mmCIF file of C-alpha atoms in Angstrom:
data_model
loop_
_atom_site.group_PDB
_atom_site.id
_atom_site.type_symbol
_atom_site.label_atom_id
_atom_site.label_comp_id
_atom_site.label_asym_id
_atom_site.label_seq_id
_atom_site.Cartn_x
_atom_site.Cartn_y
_atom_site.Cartn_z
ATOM 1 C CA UNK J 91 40.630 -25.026 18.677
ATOM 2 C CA UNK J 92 39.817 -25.205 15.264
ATOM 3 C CA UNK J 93 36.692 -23.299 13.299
ATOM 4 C CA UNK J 94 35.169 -26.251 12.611
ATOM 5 C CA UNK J 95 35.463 -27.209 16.685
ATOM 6 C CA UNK J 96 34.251 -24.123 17.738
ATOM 7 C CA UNK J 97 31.249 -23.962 20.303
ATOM 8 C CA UNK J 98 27.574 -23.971 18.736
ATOM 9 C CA UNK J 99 26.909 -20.374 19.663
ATOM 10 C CA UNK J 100 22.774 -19.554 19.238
ATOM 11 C CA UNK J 101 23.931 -16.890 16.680
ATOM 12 C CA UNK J 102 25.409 -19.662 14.692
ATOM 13 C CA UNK J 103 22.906 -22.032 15.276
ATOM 14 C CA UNK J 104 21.098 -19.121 13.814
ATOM 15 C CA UNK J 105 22.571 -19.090 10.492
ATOM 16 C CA UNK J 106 22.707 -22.483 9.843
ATOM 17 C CA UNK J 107 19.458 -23.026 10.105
ATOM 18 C CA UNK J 108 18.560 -20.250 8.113
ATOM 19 C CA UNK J 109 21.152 -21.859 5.452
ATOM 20 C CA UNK J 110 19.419 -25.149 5.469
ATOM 21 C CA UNK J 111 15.883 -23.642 5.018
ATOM 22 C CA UNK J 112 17.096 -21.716 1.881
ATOM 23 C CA UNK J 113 18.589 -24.706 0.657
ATOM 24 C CA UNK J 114 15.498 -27.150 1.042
ATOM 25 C CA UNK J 115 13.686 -23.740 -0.241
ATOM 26 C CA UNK J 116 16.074 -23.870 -3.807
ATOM 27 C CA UNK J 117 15.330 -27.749 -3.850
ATOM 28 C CA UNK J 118 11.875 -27.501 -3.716
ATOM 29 C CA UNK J 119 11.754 -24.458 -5.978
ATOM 30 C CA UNK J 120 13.470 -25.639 -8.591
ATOM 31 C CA UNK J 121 11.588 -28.624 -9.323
ATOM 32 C CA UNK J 122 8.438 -26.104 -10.398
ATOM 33 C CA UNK J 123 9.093 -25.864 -14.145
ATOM 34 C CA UNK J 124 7.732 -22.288 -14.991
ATOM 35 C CA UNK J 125 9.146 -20.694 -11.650
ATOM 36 C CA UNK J 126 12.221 -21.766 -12.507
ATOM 37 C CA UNK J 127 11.337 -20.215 -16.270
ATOM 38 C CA UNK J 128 9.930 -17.013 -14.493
ATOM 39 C CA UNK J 129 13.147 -16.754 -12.781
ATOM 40 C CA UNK J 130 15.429 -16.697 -15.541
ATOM 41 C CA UNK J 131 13.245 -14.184 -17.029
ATOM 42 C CA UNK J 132 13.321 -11.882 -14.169
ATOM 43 C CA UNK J 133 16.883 -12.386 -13.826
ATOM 44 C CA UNK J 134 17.529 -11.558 -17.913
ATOM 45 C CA UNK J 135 15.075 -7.625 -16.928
ATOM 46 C CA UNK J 136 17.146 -7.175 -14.162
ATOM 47 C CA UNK J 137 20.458 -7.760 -16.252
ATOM 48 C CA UNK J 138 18.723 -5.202 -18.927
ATOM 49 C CA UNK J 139 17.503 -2.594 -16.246
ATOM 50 C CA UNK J 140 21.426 -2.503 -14.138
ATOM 51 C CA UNK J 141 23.082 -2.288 -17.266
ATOM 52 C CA UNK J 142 20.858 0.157 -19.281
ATOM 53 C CA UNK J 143 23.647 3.040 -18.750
ATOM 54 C CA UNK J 144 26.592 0.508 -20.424
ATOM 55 C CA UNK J 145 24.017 -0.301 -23.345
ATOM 56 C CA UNK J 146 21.962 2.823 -24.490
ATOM 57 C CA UNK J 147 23.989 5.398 -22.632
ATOM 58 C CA UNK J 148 23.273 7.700 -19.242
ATOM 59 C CA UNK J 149 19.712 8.627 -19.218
ATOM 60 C CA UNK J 150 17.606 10.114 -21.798
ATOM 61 C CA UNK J 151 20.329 11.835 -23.301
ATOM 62 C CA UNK J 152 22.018 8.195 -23.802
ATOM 63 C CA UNK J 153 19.011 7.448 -26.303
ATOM 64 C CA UNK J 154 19.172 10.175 -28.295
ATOM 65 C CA UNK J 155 22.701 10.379 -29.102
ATOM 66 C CA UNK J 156 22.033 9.140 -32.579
ATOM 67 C CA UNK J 157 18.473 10.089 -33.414
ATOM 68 C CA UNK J 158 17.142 8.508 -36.782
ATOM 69 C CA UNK J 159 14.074 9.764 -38.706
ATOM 70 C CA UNK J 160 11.061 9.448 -36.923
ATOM 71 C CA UNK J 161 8.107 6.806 -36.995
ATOM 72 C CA UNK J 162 11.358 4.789 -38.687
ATOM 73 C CA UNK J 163 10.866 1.206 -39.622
ATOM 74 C CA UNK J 164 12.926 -1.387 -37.646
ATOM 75 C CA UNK J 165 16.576 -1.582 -39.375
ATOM 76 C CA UNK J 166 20.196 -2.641 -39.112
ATOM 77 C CA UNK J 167 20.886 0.870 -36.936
ATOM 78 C CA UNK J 168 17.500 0.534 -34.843
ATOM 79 C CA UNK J 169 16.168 -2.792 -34.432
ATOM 80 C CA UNK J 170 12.959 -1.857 -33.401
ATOM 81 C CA UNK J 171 12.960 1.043 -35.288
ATOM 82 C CA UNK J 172 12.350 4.827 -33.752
ATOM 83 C CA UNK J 173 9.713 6.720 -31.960
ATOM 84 C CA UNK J 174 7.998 9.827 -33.190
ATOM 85 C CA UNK J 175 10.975 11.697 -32.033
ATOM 86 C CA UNK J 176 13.452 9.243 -33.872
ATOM 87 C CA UNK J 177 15.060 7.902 -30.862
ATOM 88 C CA UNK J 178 15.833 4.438 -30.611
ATOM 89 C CA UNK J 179 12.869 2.293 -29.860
ATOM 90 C CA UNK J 180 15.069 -0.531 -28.306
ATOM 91 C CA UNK J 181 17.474 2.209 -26.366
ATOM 92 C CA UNK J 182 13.170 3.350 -24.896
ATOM 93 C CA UNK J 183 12.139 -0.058 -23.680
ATOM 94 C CA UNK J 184 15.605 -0.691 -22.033
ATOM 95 C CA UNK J 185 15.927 2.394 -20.754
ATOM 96 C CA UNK J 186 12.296 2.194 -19.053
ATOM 97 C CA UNK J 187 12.627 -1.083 -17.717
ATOM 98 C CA UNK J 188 14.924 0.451 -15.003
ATOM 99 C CA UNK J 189 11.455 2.981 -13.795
ATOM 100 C CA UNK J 190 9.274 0.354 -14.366
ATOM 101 C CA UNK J 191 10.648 -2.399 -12.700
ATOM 102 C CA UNK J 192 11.565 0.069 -9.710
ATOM 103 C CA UNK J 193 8.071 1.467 -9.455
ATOM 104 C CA UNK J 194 6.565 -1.567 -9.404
ATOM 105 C CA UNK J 195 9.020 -3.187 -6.739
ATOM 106 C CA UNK J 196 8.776 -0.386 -4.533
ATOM 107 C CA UNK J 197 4.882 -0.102 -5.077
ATOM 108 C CA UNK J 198 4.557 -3.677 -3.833
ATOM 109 C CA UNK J 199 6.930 -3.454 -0.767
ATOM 110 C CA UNK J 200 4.829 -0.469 0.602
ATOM 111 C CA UNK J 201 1.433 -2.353 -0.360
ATOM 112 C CA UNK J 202 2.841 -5.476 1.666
ATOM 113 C CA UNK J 203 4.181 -3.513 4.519
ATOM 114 C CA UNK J 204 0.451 -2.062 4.566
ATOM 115 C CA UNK J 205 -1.284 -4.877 4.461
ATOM 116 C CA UNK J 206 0.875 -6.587 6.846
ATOM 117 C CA UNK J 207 0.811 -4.203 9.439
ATOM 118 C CA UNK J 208 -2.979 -4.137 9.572
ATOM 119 C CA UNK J 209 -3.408 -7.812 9.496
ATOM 120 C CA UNK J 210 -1.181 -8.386 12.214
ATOM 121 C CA UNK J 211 -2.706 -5.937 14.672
ATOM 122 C CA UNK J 212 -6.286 -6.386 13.537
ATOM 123 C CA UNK J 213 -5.701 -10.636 14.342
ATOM 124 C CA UNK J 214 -3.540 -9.963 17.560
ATOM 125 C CA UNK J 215 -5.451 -7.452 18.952
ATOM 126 C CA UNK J 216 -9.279 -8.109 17.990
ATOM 127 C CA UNK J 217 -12.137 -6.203 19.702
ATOM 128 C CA UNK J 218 -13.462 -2.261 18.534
ATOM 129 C CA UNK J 219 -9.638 -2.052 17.086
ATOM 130 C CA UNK J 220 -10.155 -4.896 14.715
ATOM 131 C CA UNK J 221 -13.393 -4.060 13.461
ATOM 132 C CA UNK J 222 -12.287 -0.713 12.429
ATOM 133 C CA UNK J 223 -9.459 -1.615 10.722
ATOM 134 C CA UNK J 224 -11.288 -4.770 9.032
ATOM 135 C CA UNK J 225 -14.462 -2.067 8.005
ATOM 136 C CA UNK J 226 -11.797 0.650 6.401
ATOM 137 C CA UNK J 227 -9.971 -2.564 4.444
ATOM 138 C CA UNK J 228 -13.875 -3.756 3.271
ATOM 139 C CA UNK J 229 -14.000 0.170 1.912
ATOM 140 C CA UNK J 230 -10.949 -0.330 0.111
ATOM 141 C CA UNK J 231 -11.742 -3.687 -1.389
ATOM 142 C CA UNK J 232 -15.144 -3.201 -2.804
ATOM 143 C CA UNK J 233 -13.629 0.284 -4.046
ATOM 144 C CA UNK J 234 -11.501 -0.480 -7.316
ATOM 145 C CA UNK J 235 -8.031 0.295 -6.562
ATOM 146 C CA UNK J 236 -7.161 1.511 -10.164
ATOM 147 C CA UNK J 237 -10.220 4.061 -9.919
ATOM 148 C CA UNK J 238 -8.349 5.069 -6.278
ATOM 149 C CA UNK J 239 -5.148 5.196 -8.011
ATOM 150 C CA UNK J 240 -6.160 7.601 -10.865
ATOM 151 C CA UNK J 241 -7.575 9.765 -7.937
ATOM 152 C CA UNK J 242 -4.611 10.032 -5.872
ATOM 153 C CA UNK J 243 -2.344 10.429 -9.168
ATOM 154 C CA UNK J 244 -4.824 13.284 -10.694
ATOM 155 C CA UNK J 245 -4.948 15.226 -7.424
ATOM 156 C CA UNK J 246 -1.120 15.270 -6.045
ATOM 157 C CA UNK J 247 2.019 16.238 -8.198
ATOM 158 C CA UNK J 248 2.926 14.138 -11.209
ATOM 159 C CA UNK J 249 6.085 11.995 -10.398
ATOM 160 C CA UNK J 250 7.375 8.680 -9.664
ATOM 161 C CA UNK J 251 6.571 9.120 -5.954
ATOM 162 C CA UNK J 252 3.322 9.870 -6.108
ATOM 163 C CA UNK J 253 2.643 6.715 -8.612
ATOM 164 C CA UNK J 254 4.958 4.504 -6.089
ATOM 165 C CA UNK J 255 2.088 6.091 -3.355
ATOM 166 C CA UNK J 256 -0.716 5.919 -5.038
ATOM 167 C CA UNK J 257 -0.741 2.300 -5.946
ATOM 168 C CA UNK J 258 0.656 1.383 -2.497
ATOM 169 C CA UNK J 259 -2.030 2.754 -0.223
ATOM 170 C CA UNK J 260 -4.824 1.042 -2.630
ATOM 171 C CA UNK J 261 -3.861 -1.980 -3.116
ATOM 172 C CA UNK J 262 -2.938 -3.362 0.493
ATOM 173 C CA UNK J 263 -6.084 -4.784 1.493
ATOM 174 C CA UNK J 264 -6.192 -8.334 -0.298
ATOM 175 C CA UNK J 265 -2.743 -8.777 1.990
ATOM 176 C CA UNK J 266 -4.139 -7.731 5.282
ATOM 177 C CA UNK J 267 -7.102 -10.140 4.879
ATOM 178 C CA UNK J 268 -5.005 -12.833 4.128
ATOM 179 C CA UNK J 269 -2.513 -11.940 6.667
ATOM 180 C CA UNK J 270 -5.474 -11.442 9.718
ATOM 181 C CA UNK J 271 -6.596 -15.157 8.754
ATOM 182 C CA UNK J 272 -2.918 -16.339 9.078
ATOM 183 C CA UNK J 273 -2.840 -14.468 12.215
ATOM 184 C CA UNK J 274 -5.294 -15.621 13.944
ATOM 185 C CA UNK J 275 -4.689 -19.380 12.858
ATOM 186 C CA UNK J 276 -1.320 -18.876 14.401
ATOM 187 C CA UNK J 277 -2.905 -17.231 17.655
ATOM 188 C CA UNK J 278 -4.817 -20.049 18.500
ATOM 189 C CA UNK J 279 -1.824 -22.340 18.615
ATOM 190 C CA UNK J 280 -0.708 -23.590 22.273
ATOM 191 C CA UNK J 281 2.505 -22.257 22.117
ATOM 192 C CA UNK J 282 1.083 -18.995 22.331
ATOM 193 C CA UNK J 283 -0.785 -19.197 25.076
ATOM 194 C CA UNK J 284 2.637 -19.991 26.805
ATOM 195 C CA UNK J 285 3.976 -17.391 25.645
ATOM 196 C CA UNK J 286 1.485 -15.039 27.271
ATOM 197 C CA UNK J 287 1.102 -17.389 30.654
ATOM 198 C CA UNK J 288 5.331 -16.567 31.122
ATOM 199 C CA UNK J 289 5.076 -12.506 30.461
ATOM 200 C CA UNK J 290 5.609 -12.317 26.608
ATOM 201 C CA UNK J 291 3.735 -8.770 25.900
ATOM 202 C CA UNK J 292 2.005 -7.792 22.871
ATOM 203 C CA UNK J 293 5.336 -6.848 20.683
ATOM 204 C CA UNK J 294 6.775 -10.051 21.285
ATOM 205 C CA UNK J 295 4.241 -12.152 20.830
ATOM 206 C CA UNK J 296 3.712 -10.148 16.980
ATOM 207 C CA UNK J 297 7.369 -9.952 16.467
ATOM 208 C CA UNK J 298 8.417 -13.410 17.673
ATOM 209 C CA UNK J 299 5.623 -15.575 17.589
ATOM 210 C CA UNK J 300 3.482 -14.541 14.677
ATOM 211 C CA UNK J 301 5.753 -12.506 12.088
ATOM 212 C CA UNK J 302 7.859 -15.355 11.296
ATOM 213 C CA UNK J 303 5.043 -17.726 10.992
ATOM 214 C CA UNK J 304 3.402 -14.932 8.355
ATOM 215 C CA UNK J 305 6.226 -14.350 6.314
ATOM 216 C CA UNK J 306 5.985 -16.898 4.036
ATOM 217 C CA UNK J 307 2.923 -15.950 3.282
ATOM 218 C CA UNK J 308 4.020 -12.304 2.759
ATOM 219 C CA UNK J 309 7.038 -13.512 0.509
ATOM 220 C CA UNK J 310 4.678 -14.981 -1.759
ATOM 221 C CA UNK J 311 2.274 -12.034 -1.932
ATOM 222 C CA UNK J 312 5.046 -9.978 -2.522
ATOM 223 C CA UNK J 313 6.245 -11.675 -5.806
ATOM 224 C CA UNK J 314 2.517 -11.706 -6.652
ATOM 225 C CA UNK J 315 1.776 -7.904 -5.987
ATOM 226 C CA UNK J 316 4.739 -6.817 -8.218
ATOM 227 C CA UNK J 317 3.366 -7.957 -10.906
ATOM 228 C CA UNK J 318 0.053 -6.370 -10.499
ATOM 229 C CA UNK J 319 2.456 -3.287 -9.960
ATOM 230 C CA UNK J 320 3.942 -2.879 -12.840
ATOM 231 C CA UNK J 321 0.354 -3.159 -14.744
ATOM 232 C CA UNK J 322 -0.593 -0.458 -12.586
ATOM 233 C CA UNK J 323 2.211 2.081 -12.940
ATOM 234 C CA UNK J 324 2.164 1.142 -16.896
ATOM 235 C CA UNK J 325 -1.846 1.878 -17.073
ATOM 236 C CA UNK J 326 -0.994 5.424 -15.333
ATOM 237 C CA UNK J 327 1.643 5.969 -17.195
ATOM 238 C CA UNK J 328 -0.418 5.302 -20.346
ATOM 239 C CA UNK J 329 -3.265 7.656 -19.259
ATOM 240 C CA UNK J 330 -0.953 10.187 -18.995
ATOM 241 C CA UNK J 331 -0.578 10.397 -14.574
ATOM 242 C CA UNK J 332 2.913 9.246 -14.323
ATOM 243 C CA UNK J 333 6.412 11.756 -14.329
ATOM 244 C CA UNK J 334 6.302 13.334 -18.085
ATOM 245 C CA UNK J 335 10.325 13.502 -17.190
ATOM 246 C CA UNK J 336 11.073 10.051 -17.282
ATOM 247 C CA UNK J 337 11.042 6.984 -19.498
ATOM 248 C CA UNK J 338 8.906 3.816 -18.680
ATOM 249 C CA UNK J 339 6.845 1.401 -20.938
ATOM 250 C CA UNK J 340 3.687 2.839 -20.157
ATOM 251 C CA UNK J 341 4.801 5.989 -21.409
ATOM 252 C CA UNK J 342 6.705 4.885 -24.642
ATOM 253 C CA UNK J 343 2.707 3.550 -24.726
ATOM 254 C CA UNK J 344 0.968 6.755 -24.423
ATOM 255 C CA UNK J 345 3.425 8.630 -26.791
ATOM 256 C CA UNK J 346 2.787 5.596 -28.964
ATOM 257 C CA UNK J 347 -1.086 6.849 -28.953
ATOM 258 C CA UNK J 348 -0.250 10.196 -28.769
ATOM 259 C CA UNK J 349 1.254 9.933 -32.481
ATOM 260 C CA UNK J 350 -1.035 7.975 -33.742
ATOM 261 C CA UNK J 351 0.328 4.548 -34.350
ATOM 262 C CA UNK J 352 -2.089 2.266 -34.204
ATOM 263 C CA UNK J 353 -4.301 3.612 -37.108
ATOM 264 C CA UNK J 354 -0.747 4.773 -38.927
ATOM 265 C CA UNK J 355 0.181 0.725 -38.542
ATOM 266 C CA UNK J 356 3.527 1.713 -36.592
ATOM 267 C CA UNK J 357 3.548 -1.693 -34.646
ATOM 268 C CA UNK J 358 7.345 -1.311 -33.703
ATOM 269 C CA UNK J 359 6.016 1.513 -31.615
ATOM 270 C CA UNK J 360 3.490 -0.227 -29.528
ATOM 271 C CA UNK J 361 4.261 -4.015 -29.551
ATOM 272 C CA UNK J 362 8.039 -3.888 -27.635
ATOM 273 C CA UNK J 363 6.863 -2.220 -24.704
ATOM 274 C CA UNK J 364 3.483 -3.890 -24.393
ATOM 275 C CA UNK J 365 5.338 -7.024 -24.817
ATOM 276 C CA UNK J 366 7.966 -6.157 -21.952
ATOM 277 C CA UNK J 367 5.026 -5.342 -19.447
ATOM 278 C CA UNK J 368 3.282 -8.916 -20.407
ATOM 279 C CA UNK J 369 6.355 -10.522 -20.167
ATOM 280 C CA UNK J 370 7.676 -9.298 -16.720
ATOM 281 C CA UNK J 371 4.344 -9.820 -14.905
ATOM 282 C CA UNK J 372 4.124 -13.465 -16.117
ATOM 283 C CA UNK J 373 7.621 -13.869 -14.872
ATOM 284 C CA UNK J 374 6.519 -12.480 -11.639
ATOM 285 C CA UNK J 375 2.943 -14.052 -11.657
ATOM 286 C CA UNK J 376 4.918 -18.053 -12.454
ATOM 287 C CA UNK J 377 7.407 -17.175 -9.380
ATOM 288 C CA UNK J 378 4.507 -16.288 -7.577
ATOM 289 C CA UNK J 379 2.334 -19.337 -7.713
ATOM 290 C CA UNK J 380 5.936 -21.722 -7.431
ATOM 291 C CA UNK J 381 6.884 -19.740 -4.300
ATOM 292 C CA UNK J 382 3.228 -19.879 -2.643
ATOM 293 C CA UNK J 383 3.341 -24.141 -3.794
ATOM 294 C CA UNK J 384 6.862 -24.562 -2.026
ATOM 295 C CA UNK J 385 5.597 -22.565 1.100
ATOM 296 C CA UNK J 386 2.396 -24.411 1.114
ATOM 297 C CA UNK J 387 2.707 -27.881 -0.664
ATOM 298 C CA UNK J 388 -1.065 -28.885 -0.187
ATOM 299 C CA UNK J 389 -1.750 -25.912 -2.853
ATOM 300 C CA UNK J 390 0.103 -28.051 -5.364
ATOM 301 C CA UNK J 391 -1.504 -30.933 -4.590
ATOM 302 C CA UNK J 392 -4.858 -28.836 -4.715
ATOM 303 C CA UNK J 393 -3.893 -27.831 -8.269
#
């Protein structure tokens, strides 16, 4: 018996539906003009960030191999010019794309998880539980999360975990109201009360029945909240909260006002790292909005 006769196992079935979906997914996708543009953007920091050790050298140490004069005005041997320090501006921002980027990704994964652990359970499970959980995510969202993150960063040890931690555990609550409504829309479908009438307890119906049907919704809050990341961890960084010991663009910012650029007119020192954080949470913002129209089509036609 050939491959291609083989039985349809349920594990196969499996894949090739999950093959199919990513394929109508790309289809759909693609014809959204600025995600596809975001895309190619995020793919072009991601290039930069993985190969920042073949291109400026391992580390700080990698930058400042070849150290110019400082404050130096963009030239053949530094295109961007130098910091205060008269390390390569360029070698910076390329360099701190790798913290930046990884901050804010794994900022946004814990804020999703967050949020959609609370959503779930406070929709599935309702009653005192809910109404707790929903009153401690009200606290949250009428409290700014950037003042909550300047707390957290101020009182616990400066470094990249505690920035990763302190934007994750303030910024959750936008997700777990939108994931509670999605939840509960799902809950009141007949299939789940079918579910429960033939034994299905309360981890199965979360895990089986309403996680999938979440997801997408997730996914696109996901792409969203790593944009609003990155802002984040470059606004600590530029106040002076993030790890002194490594390079990112809100720090090359806050050295940048440290030394006195802006009234000295050193705009090579400010503008390529300011630019960098603009650009990447555009990029992330335009695959944002193109994911949540392919999930949910009647946004696009809303729009």
């Amino acid at each position: 018996m050939t491959a291609d006769a083989a039985p349809a196992t349920p594990g196969r079935l499996a894949r090739q539906r999950r093959r199919l979906s990513a394929a109508r997914f790309w289809r759909s996708y693609r014809t959204h003009r600025a995600g596809v543009i975001g895309l190619a953007a995020l793919v072009l920091f991601a290039l930069m960030a993985l190969t920042a050790p073949l291109t400026v050298g391992s580390g700080v140490a990698g930058v400042t191999d070849a150290p110019g004069d400082p404050l130096q005005a963009p030239s053949l041997d530094f295109p961007l010019g130098t910091d205060r320090f008269g390390r390569s501006v360029l070698g910076l921002v390329v360099w701190g794309s790798r913290v930046s980027l990884l901050v804010g990704l794994l900022a946004a994964v814990l804020s999703v998880v967050i949020g959609t652990v609370v959503g779930v359970t406070a929709g599935h499970f309702k009653g005192a539980y809910a109404t707790v959980l929903m009153r401690i995510t009200d606290w949250f969202l009428v409290m700014p999360a950037l003042v909550l993150a300047i707390a957290l960063a101020t009182v616990m040890t400066r470094s990249l975990g505690t920035v990763i931690l302190a934007i994750g555990v303030t910024s959750w609550p936008t997700t777990a109201r939108l994931v509670r409504a999605q939840t509960l829309a799902v809950e009141s479908r007949p299939y789940i009360e079918r579910a429960k009438a033939l034994g299905g307890g309360h981890w199965h119906i979360m895990s089986r029945h309403v996680l999938p049907n979440v997801m997408p919704l997730v996914l696109a809050q996901t792409t969203l909240m790593i944009s609003s990341s990155v802002l984040a961890e470059a606004t600590l960084a530029f106040l002076g909260l993030g790890d002194p010991t490594v390079i990112s663009w809100g720090g090359l910012l806050q050295d940048a006002r440290e030394a006195g650029a802006v009234s000295a007119g050193d705009w090579w020192y400010l503008v390529p790292p300011g630019v960098a954080i603009a650009l990447v949470a555009l990029a992330f913002t335009l695959c944002g909005r193109a994911v949540e129209s392919v999930l949910n089509p009647r946004l696009g036609v809303a729009r």
